[in-house]
Short mmCIF file of C-alpha atoms and ligand atoms in Angstrom, two decimals:
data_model
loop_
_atom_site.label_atom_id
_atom_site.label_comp_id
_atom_site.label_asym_id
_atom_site.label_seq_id
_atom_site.Cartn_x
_atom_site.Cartn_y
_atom_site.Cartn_z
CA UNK W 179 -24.24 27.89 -17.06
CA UNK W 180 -22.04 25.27 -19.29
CA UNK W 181 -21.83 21.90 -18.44
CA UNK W 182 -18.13 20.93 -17.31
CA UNK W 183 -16.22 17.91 -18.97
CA UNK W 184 -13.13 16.99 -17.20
CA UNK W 185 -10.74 14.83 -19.00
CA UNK W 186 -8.25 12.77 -16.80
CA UNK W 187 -5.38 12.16 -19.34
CA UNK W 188 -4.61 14.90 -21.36
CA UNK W 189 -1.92 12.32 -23.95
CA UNK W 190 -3.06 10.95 -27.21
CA UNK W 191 -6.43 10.45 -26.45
CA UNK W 192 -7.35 13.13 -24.09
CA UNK W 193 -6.35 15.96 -26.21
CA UNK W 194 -8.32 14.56 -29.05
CA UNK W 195 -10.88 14.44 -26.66
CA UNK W 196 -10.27 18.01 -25.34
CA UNK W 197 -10.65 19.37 -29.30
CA UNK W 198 -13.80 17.57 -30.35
CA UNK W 199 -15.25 19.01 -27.13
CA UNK W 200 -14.47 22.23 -27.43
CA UNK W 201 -15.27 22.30 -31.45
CA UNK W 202 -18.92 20.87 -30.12
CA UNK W 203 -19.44 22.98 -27.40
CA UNK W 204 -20.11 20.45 -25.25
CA UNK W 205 -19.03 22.73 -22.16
CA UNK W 206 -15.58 24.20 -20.53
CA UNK W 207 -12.91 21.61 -20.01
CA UNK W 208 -10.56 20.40 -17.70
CA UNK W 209 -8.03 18.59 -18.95
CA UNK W 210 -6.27 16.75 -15.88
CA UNK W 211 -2.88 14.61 -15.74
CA UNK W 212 0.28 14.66 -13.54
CA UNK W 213 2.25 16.61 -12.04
CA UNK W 214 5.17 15.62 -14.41
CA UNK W 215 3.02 16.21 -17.21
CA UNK W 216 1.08 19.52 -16.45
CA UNK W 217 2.98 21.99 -18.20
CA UNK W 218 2.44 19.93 -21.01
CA UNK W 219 -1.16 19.89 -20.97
CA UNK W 220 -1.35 23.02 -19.72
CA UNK W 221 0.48 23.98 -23.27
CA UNK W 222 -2.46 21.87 -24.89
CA UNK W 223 -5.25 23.58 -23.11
CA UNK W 224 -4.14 26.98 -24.26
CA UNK W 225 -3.40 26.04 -27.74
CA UNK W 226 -7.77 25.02 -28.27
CA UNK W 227 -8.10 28.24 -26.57
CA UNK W 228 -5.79 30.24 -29.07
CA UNK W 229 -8.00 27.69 -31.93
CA UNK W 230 -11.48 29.22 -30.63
CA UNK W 231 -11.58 32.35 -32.89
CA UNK W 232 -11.29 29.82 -36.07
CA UNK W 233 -12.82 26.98 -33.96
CA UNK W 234 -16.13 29.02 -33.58
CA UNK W 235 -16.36 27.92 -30.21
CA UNK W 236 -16.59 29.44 -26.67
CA UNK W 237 -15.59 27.30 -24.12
CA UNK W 238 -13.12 27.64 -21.08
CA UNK W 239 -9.96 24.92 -21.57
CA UNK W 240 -7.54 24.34 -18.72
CA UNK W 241 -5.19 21.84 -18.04
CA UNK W 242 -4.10 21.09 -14.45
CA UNK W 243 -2.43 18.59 -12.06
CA UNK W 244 -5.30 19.22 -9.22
CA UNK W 245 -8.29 17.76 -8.61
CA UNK W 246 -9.74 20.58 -7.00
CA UNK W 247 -10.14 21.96 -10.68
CA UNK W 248 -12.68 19.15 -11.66
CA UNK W 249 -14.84 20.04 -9.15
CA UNK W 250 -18.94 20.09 -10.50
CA UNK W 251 -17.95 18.60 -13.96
CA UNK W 252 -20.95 16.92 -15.49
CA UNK W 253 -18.64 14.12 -17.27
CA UNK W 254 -15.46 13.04 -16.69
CA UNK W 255 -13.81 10.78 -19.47
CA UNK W 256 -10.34 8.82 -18.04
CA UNK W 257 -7.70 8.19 -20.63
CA UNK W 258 -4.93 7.91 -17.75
CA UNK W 259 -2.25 5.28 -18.13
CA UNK W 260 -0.29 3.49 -20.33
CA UNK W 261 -1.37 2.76 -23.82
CA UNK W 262 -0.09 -0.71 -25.65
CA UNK W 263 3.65 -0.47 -27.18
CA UNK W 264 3.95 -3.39 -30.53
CA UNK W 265 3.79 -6.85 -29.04
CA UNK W 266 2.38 -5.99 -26.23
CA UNK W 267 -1.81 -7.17 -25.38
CA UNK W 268 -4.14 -5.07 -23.57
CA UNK W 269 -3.78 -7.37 -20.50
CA UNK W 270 -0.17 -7.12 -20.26
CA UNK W 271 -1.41 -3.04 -18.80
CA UNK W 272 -3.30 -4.23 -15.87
CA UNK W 273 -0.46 -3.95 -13.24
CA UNK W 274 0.22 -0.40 -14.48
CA UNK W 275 -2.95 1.11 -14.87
CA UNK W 276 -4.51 -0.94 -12.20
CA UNK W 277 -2.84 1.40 -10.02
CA UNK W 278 -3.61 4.96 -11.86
CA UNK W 279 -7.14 4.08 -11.93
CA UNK W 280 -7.38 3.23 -8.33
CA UNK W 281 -6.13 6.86 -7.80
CA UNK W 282 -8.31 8.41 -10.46
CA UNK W 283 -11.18 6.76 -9.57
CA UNK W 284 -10.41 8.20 -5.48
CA UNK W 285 -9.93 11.77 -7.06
CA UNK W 286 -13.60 11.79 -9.06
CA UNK W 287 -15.17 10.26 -5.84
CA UNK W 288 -13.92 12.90 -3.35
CA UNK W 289 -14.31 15.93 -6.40
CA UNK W 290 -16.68 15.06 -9.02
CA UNK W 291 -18.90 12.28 -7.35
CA UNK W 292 -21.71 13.31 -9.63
CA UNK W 293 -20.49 12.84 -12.72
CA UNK W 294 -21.06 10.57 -15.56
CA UNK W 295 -18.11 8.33 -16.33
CA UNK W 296 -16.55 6.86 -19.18
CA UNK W 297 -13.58 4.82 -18.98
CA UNK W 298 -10.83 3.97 -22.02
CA UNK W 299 -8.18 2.95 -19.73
CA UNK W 300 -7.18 -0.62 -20.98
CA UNK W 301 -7.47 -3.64 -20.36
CA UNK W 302 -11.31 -1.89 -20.67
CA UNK W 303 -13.19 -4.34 -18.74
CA UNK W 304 -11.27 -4.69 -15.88
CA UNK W 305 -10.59 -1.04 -15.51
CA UNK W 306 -14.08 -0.12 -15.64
CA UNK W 307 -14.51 -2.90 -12.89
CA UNK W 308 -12.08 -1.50 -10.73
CA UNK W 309 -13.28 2.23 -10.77
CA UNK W 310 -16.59 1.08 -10.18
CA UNK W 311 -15.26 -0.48 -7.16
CA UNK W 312 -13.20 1.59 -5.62
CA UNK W 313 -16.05 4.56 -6.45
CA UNK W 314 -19.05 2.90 -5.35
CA UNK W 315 -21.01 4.73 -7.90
CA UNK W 316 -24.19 3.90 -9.14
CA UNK W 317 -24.18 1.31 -11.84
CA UNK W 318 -25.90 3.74 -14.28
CA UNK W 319 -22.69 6.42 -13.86
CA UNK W 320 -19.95 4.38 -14.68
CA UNK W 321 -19.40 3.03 -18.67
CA UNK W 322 -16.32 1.63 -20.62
CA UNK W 323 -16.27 2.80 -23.64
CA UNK W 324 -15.05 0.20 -25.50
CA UNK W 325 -18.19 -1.24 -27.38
CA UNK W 326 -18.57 1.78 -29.84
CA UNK W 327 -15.31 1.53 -30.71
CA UNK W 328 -15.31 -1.99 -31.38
CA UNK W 329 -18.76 -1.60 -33.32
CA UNK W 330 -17.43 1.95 -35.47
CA UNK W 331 -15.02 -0.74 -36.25
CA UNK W 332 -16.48 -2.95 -37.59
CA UNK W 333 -18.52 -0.54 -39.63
CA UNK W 334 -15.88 1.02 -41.19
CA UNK W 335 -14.10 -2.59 -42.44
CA UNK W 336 -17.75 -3.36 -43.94
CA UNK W 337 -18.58 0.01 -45.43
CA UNK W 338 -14.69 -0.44 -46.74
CA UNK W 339 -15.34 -4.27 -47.96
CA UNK W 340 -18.34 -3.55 -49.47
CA UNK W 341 -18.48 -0.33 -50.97
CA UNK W 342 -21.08 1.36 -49.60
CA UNK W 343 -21.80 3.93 -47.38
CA UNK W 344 -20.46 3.92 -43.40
CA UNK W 345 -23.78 5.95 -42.77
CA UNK W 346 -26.06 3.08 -43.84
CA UNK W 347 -24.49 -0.14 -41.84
CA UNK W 348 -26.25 -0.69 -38.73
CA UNK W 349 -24.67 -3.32 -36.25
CA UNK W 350 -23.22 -4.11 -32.84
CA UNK W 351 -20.31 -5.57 -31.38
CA UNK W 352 -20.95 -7.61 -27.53
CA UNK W 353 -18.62 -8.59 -25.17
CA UNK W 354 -15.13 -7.90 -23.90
CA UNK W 355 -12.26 -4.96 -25.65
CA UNK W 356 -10.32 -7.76 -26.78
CA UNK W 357 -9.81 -10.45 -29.54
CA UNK W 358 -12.69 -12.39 -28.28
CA UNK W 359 -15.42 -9.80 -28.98
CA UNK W 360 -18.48 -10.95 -30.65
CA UNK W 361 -19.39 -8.97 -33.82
CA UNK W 362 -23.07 -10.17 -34.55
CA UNK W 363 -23.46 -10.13 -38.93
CA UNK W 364 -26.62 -11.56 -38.52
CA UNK W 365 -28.33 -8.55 -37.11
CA UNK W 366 -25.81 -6.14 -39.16
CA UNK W 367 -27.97 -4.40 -41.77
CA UNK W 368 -27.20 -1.85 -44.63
CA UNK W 369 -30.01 -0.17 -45.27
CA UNK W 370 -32.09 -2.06 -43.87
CA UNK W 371 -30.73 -5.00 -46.08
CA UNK W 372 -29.49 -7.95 -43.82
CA UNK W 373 -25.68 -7.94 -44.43
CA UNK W 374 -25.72 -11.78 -45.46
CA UNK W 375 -27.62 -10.72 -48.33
CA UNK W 376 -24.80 -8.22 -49.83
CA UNK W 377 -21.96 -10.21 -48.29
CA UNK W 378 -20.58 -13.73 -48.97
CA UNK W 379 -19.60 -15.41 -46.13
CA UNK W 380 -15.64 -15.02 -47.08
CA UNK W 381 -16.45 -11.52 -46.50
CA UNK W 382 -17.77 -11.33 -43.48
CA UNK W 383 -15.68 -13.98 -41.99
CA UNK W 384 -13.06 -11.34 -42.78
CA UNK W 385 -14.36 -8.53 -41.62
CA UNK W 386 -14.91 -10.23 -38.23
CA UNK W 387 -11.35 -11.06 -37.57
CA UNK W 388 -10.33 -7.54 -38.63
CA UNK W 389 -12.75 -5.99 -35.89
CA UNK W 390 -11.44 -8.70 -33.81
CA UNK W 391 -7.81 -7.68 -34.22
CA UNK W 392 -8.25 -3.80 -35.29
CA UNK W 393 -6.50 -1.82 -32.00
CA UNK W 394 -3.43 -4.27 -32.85
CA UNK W 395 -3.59 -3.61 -35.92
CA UNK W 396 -3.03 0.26 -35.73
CA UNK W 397 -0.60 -0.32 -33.00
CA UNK W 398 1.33 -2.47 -35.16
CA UNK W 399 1.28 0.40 -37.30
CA UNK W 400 2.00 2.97 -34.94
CA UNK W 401 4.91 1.05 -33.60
CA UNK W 402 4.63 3.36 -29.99
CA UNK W 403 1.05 3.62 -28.70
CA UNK W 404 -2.47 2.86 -29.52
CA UNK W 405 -4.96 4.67 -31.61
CA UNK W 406 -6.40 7.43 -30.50
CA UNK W 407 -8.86 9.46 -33.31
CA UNK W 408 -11.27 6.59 -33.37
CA UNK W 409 -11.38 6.06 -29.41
CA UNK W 410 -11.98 9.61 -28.55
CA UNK W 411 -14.73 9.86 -31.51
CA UNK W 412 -16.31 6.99 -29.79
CA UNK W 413 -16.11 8.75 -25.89
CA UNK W 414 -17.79 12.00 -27.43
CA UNK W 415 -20.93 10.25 -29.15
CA UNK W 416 -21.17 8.44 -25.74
CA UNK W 417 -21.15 11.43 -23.48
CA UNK W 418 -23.16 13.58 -25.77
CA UNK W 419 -25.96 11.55 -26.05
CA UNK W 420 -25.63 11.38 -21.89
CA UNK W 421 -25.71 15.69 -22.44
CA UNK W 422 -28.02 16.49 -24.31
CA UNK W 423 -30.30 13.30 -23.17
CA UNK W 424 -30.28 11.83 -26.73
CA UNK W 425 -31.04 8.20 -25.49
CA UNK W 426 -28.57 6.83 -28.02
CA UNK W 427 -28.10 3.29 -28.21
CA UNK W 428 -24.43 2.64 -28.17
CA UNK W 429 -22.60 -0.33 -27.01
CA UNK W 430 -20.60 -0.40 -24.18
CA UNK W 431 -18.99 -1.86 -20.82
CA UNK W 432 -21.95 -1.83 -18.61
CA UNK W 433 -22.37 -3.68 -15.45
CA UNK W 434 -24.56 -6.42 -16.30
CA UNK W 435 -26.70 -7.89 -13.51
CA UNK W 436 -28.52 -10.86 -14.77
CA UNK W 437 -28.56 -9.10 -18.38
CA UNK W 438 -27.29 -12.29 -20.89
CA UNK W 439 -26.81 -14.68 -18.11
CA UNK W 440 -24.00 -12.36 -16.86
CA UNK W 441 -23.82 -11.52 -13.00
CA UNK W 442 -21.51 -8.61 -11.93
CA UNK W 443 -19.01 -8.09 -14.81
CA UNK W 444 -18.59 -4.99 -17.12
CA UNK W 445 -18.95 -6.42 -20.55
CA UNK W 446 -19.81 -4.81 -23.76
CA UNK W 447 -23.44 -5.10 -24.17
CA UNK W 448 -25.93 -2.61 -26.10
CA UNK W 449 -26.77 0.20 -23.88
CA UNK W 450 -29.15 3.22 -23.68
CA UNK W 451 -27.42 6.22 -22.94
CA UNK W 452 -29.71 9.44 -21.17
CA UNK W 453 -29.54 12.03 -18.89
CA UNK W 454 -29.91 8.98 -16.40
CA UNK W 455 -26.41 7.84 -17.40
CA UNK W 456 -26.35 3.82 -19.00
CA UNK W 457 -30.62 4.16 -18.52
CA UNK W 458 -30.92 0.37 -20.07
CA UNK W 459 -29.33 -2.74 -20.61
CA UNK W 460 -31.24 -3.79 -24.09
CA UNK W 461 -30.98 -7.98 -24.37
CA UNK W 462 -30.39 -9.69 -27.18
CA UNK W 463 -31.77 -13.20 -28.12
CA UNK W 464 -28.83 -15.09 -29.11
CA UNK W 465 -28.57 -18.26 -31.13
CA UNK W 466 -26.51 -20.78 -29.55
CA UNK W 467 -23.32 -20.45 -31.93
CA UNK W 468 -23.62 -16.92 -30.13
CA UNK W 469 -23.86 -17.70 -26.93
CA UNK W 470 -21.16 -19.93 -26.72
CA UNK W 471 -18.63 -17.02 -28.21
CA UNK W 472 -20.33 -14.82 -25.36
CA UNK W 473 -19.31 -17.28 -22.82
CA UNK W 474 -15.49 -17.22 -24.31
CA UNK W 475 -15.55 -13.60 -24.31
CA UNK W 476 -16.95 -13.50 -20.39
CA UNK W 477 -14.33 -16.08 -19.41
CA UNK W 478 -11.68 -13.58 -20.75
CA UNK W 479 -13.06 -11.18 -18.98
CA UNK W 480 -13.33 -12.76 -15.77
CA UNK W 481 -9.75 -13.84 -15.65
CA UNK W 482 -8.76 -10.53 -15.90
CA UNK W 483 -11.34 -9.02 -13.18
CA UNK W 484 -10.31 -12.48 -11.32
CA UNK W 485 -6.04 -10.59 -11.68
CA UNK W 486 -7.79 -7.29 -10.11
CA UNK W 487 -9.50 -9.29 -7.29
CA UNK W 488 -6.35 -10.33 -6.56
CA UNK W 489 -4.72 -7.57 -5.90
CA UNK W 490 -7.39 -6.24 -3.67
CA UNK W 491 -10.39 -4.97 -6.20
N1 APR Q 55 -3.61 10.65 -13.40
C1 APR Q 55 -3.84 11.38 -14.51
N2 APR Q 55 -3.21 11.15 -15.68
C2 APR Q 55 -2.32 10.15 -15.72
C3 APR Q 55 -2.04 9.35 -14.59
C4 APR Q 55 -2.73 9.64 -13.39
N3 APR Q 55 -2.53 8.93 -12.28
N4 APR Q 55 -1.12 8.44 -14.95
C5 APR Q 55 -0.84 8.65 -16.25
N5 APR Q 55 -1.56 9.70 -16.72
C6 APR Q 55 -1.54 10.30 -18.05
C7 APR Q 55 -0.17 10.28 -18.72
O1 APR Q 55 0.70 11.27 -18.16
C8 APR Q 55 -0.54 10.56 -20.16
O2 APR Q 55 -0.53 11.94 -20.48
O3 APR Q 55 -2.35 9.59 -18.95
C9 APR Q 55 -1.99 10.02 -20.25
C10 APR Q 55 -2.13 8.84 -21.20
O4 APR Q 55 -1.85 9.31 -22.47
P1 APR Q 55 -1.04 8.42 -23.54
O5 APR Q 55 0.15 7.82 -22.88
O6 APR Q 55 -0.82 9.26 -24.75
O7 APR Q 55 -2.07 7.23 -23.85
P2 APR Q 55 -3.38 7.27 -24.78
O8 APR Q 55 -3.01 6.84 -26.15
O9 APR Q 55 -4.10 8.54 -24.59
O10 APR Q 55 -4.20 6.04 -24.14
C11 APR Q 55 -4.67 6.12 -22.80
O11 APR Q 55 -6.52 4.63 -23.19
O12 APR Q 55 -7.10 3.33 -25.03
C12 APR Q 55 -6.48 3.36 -23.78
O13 APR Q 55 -4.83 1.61 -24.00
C13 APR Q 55 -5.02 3.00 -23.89
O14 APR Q 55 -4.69 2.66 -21.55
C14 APR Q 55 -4.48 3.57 -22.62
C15 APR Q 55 -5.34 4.81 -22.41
#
């Protein structure tokens, strides 16, 4: 039988989503949104299916409004709710999509309450949070994806600084989906050739602050939304390697629970990924300079989870 991936958000992002599964053959999918926005992504849903005979894939795409429909999927990757508009931070979502992941995260308890689940709902941290909360999930099901996103980031601006080859730059990016992230150079190596060696320090200094600042940059660009190719690139590696029990290691929001000093938040931290879900949080020494941007990056975090608390969470 196929494995099931149901997609809650079937906008930028989910439909993305919806054609690099299908083109993998990762399993049939169920694209889910609204009621308002159904015929929509039912439209979507039948347009992969109409792409299969060039698409070389069999798979079973349907979009619905019902959460009947999701019923058995394996994975279920949430897109739903507002992306950032030009001017706007991730932050200034939380009253929004604090609400639509409350709901999601109800419908995938009562439906799906198996599956593995990846979050990309923003602001990241807090979101993943809150459907953890309102799930009650394991800690091992639940994952924000944000981490290898921020890290095929920052491999891209190197392998684009640099000249070299995106394939051959190893690194990771730690803490929180936001401009206090923690890109670490000193274990980022290109073929096995510590970056500081290849880089000057101008360089990497810059490439930093671009990782840093790279979802406003592209909504700058975009001038209405966020991105979406890179995101949904970033959700597929992560629940493949959960699939096909690859045991990737891929950074992401994990619930950390003592891991680097941190008690109880979702932060971006290296994680491996197996049939077991997030099997492993693997530590990092730190040096102190990196510790102390860890600790700004968890205070951002916790100020925002502090917001959700608030209001209930
Ligand atoms: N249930 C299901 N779907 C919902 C719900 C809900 N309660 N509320 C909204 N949606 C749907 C919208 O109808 C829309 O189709 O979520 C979809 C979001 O798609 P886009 O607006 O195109 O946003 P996208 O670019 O895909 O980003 C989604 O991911 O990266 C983050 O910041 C981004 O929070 C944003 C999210």
């Amino acid at each position: 039988m196929r494995k099931k991936i149901a997609l809650i958000g079937g906008g930028q992002i989910g439909q993305i989503l919806a054609m690099l599964a299908a083109q993998k053959e990762m399993g049939d999918i169920v694209v889910l949104d609204i009621p308002d926005y159904v015929d929509p992504v039912k439209g979507k849903a039948l347009d992969l299916m109409e792409m299969a005979p060039h698409g070389n894939y069999d798979a079973t795409i349907i979009g619905t409004s019902d959460y009947a429909d999701i019923a058995g999927a394996d994975v279920c990757i949430i897109t739903a709710g507002k992306p950032r508009q030009a001017g706007m931070t991730r932050e200034d979502l939380l009253n929004t999509n604090i609400q639509i992941i409350d709901s999601v995260a109800k419908g995938i308890k009562e439906h799906a309450p198996n599956a593995f689940c990846i979050v990309l709902t923003n602001p990241l941290d807090a979101m993943v949070y809150c459907f953890h909360k309102v799930t009650g999930f394991p800690k091992n099901q639940v994952m924000g994806m944000a981490g290898t996103l921020d890290t095929a980031r920052y491999r891209a601006f190197i392998a684009m600084e640099l000249g070299v080859s995106v394939a051959d730059i190893a690194g990771t990016v730690l803490g929180g989906h936001g401009p206090t992230m923690v890109p670490l150079p000193r274990l980022t190596t290109i073929g096995g050739v510590p970056l500081a060696e290849i880089a000057t320090q101008e360089q990497i200094d810059a490439v930093v602050q671009r990782t840093r600042k790279a979802g406003t940059e592209i909504v700058q660009l975009f001038g209405k939304g966020s991105a979406f190719f890179s995101p949904a690139w970033s959700a597929i590696v992560i629940a493949e390697s959960y699939l096909k029990d690859k045991r990737r290691v891929l950074p992401g929001a994990a619930l950390c629970e003592g891991e680097f000093g941190v008690n109880g938040l979702f932060i971006g931290v290296p994680c491996l990924i197996s049939a077991k879900g997030v099997e492993k949080i693997l530590e990092i020494k730190l040096t102190d300079e990196e510790n102390a941007m860890l600790q700004t990056t968890l205070e951002a975090v916790q100020k925002t989870v502090d917001e959700c608390k608030a209001q209930g969470f």
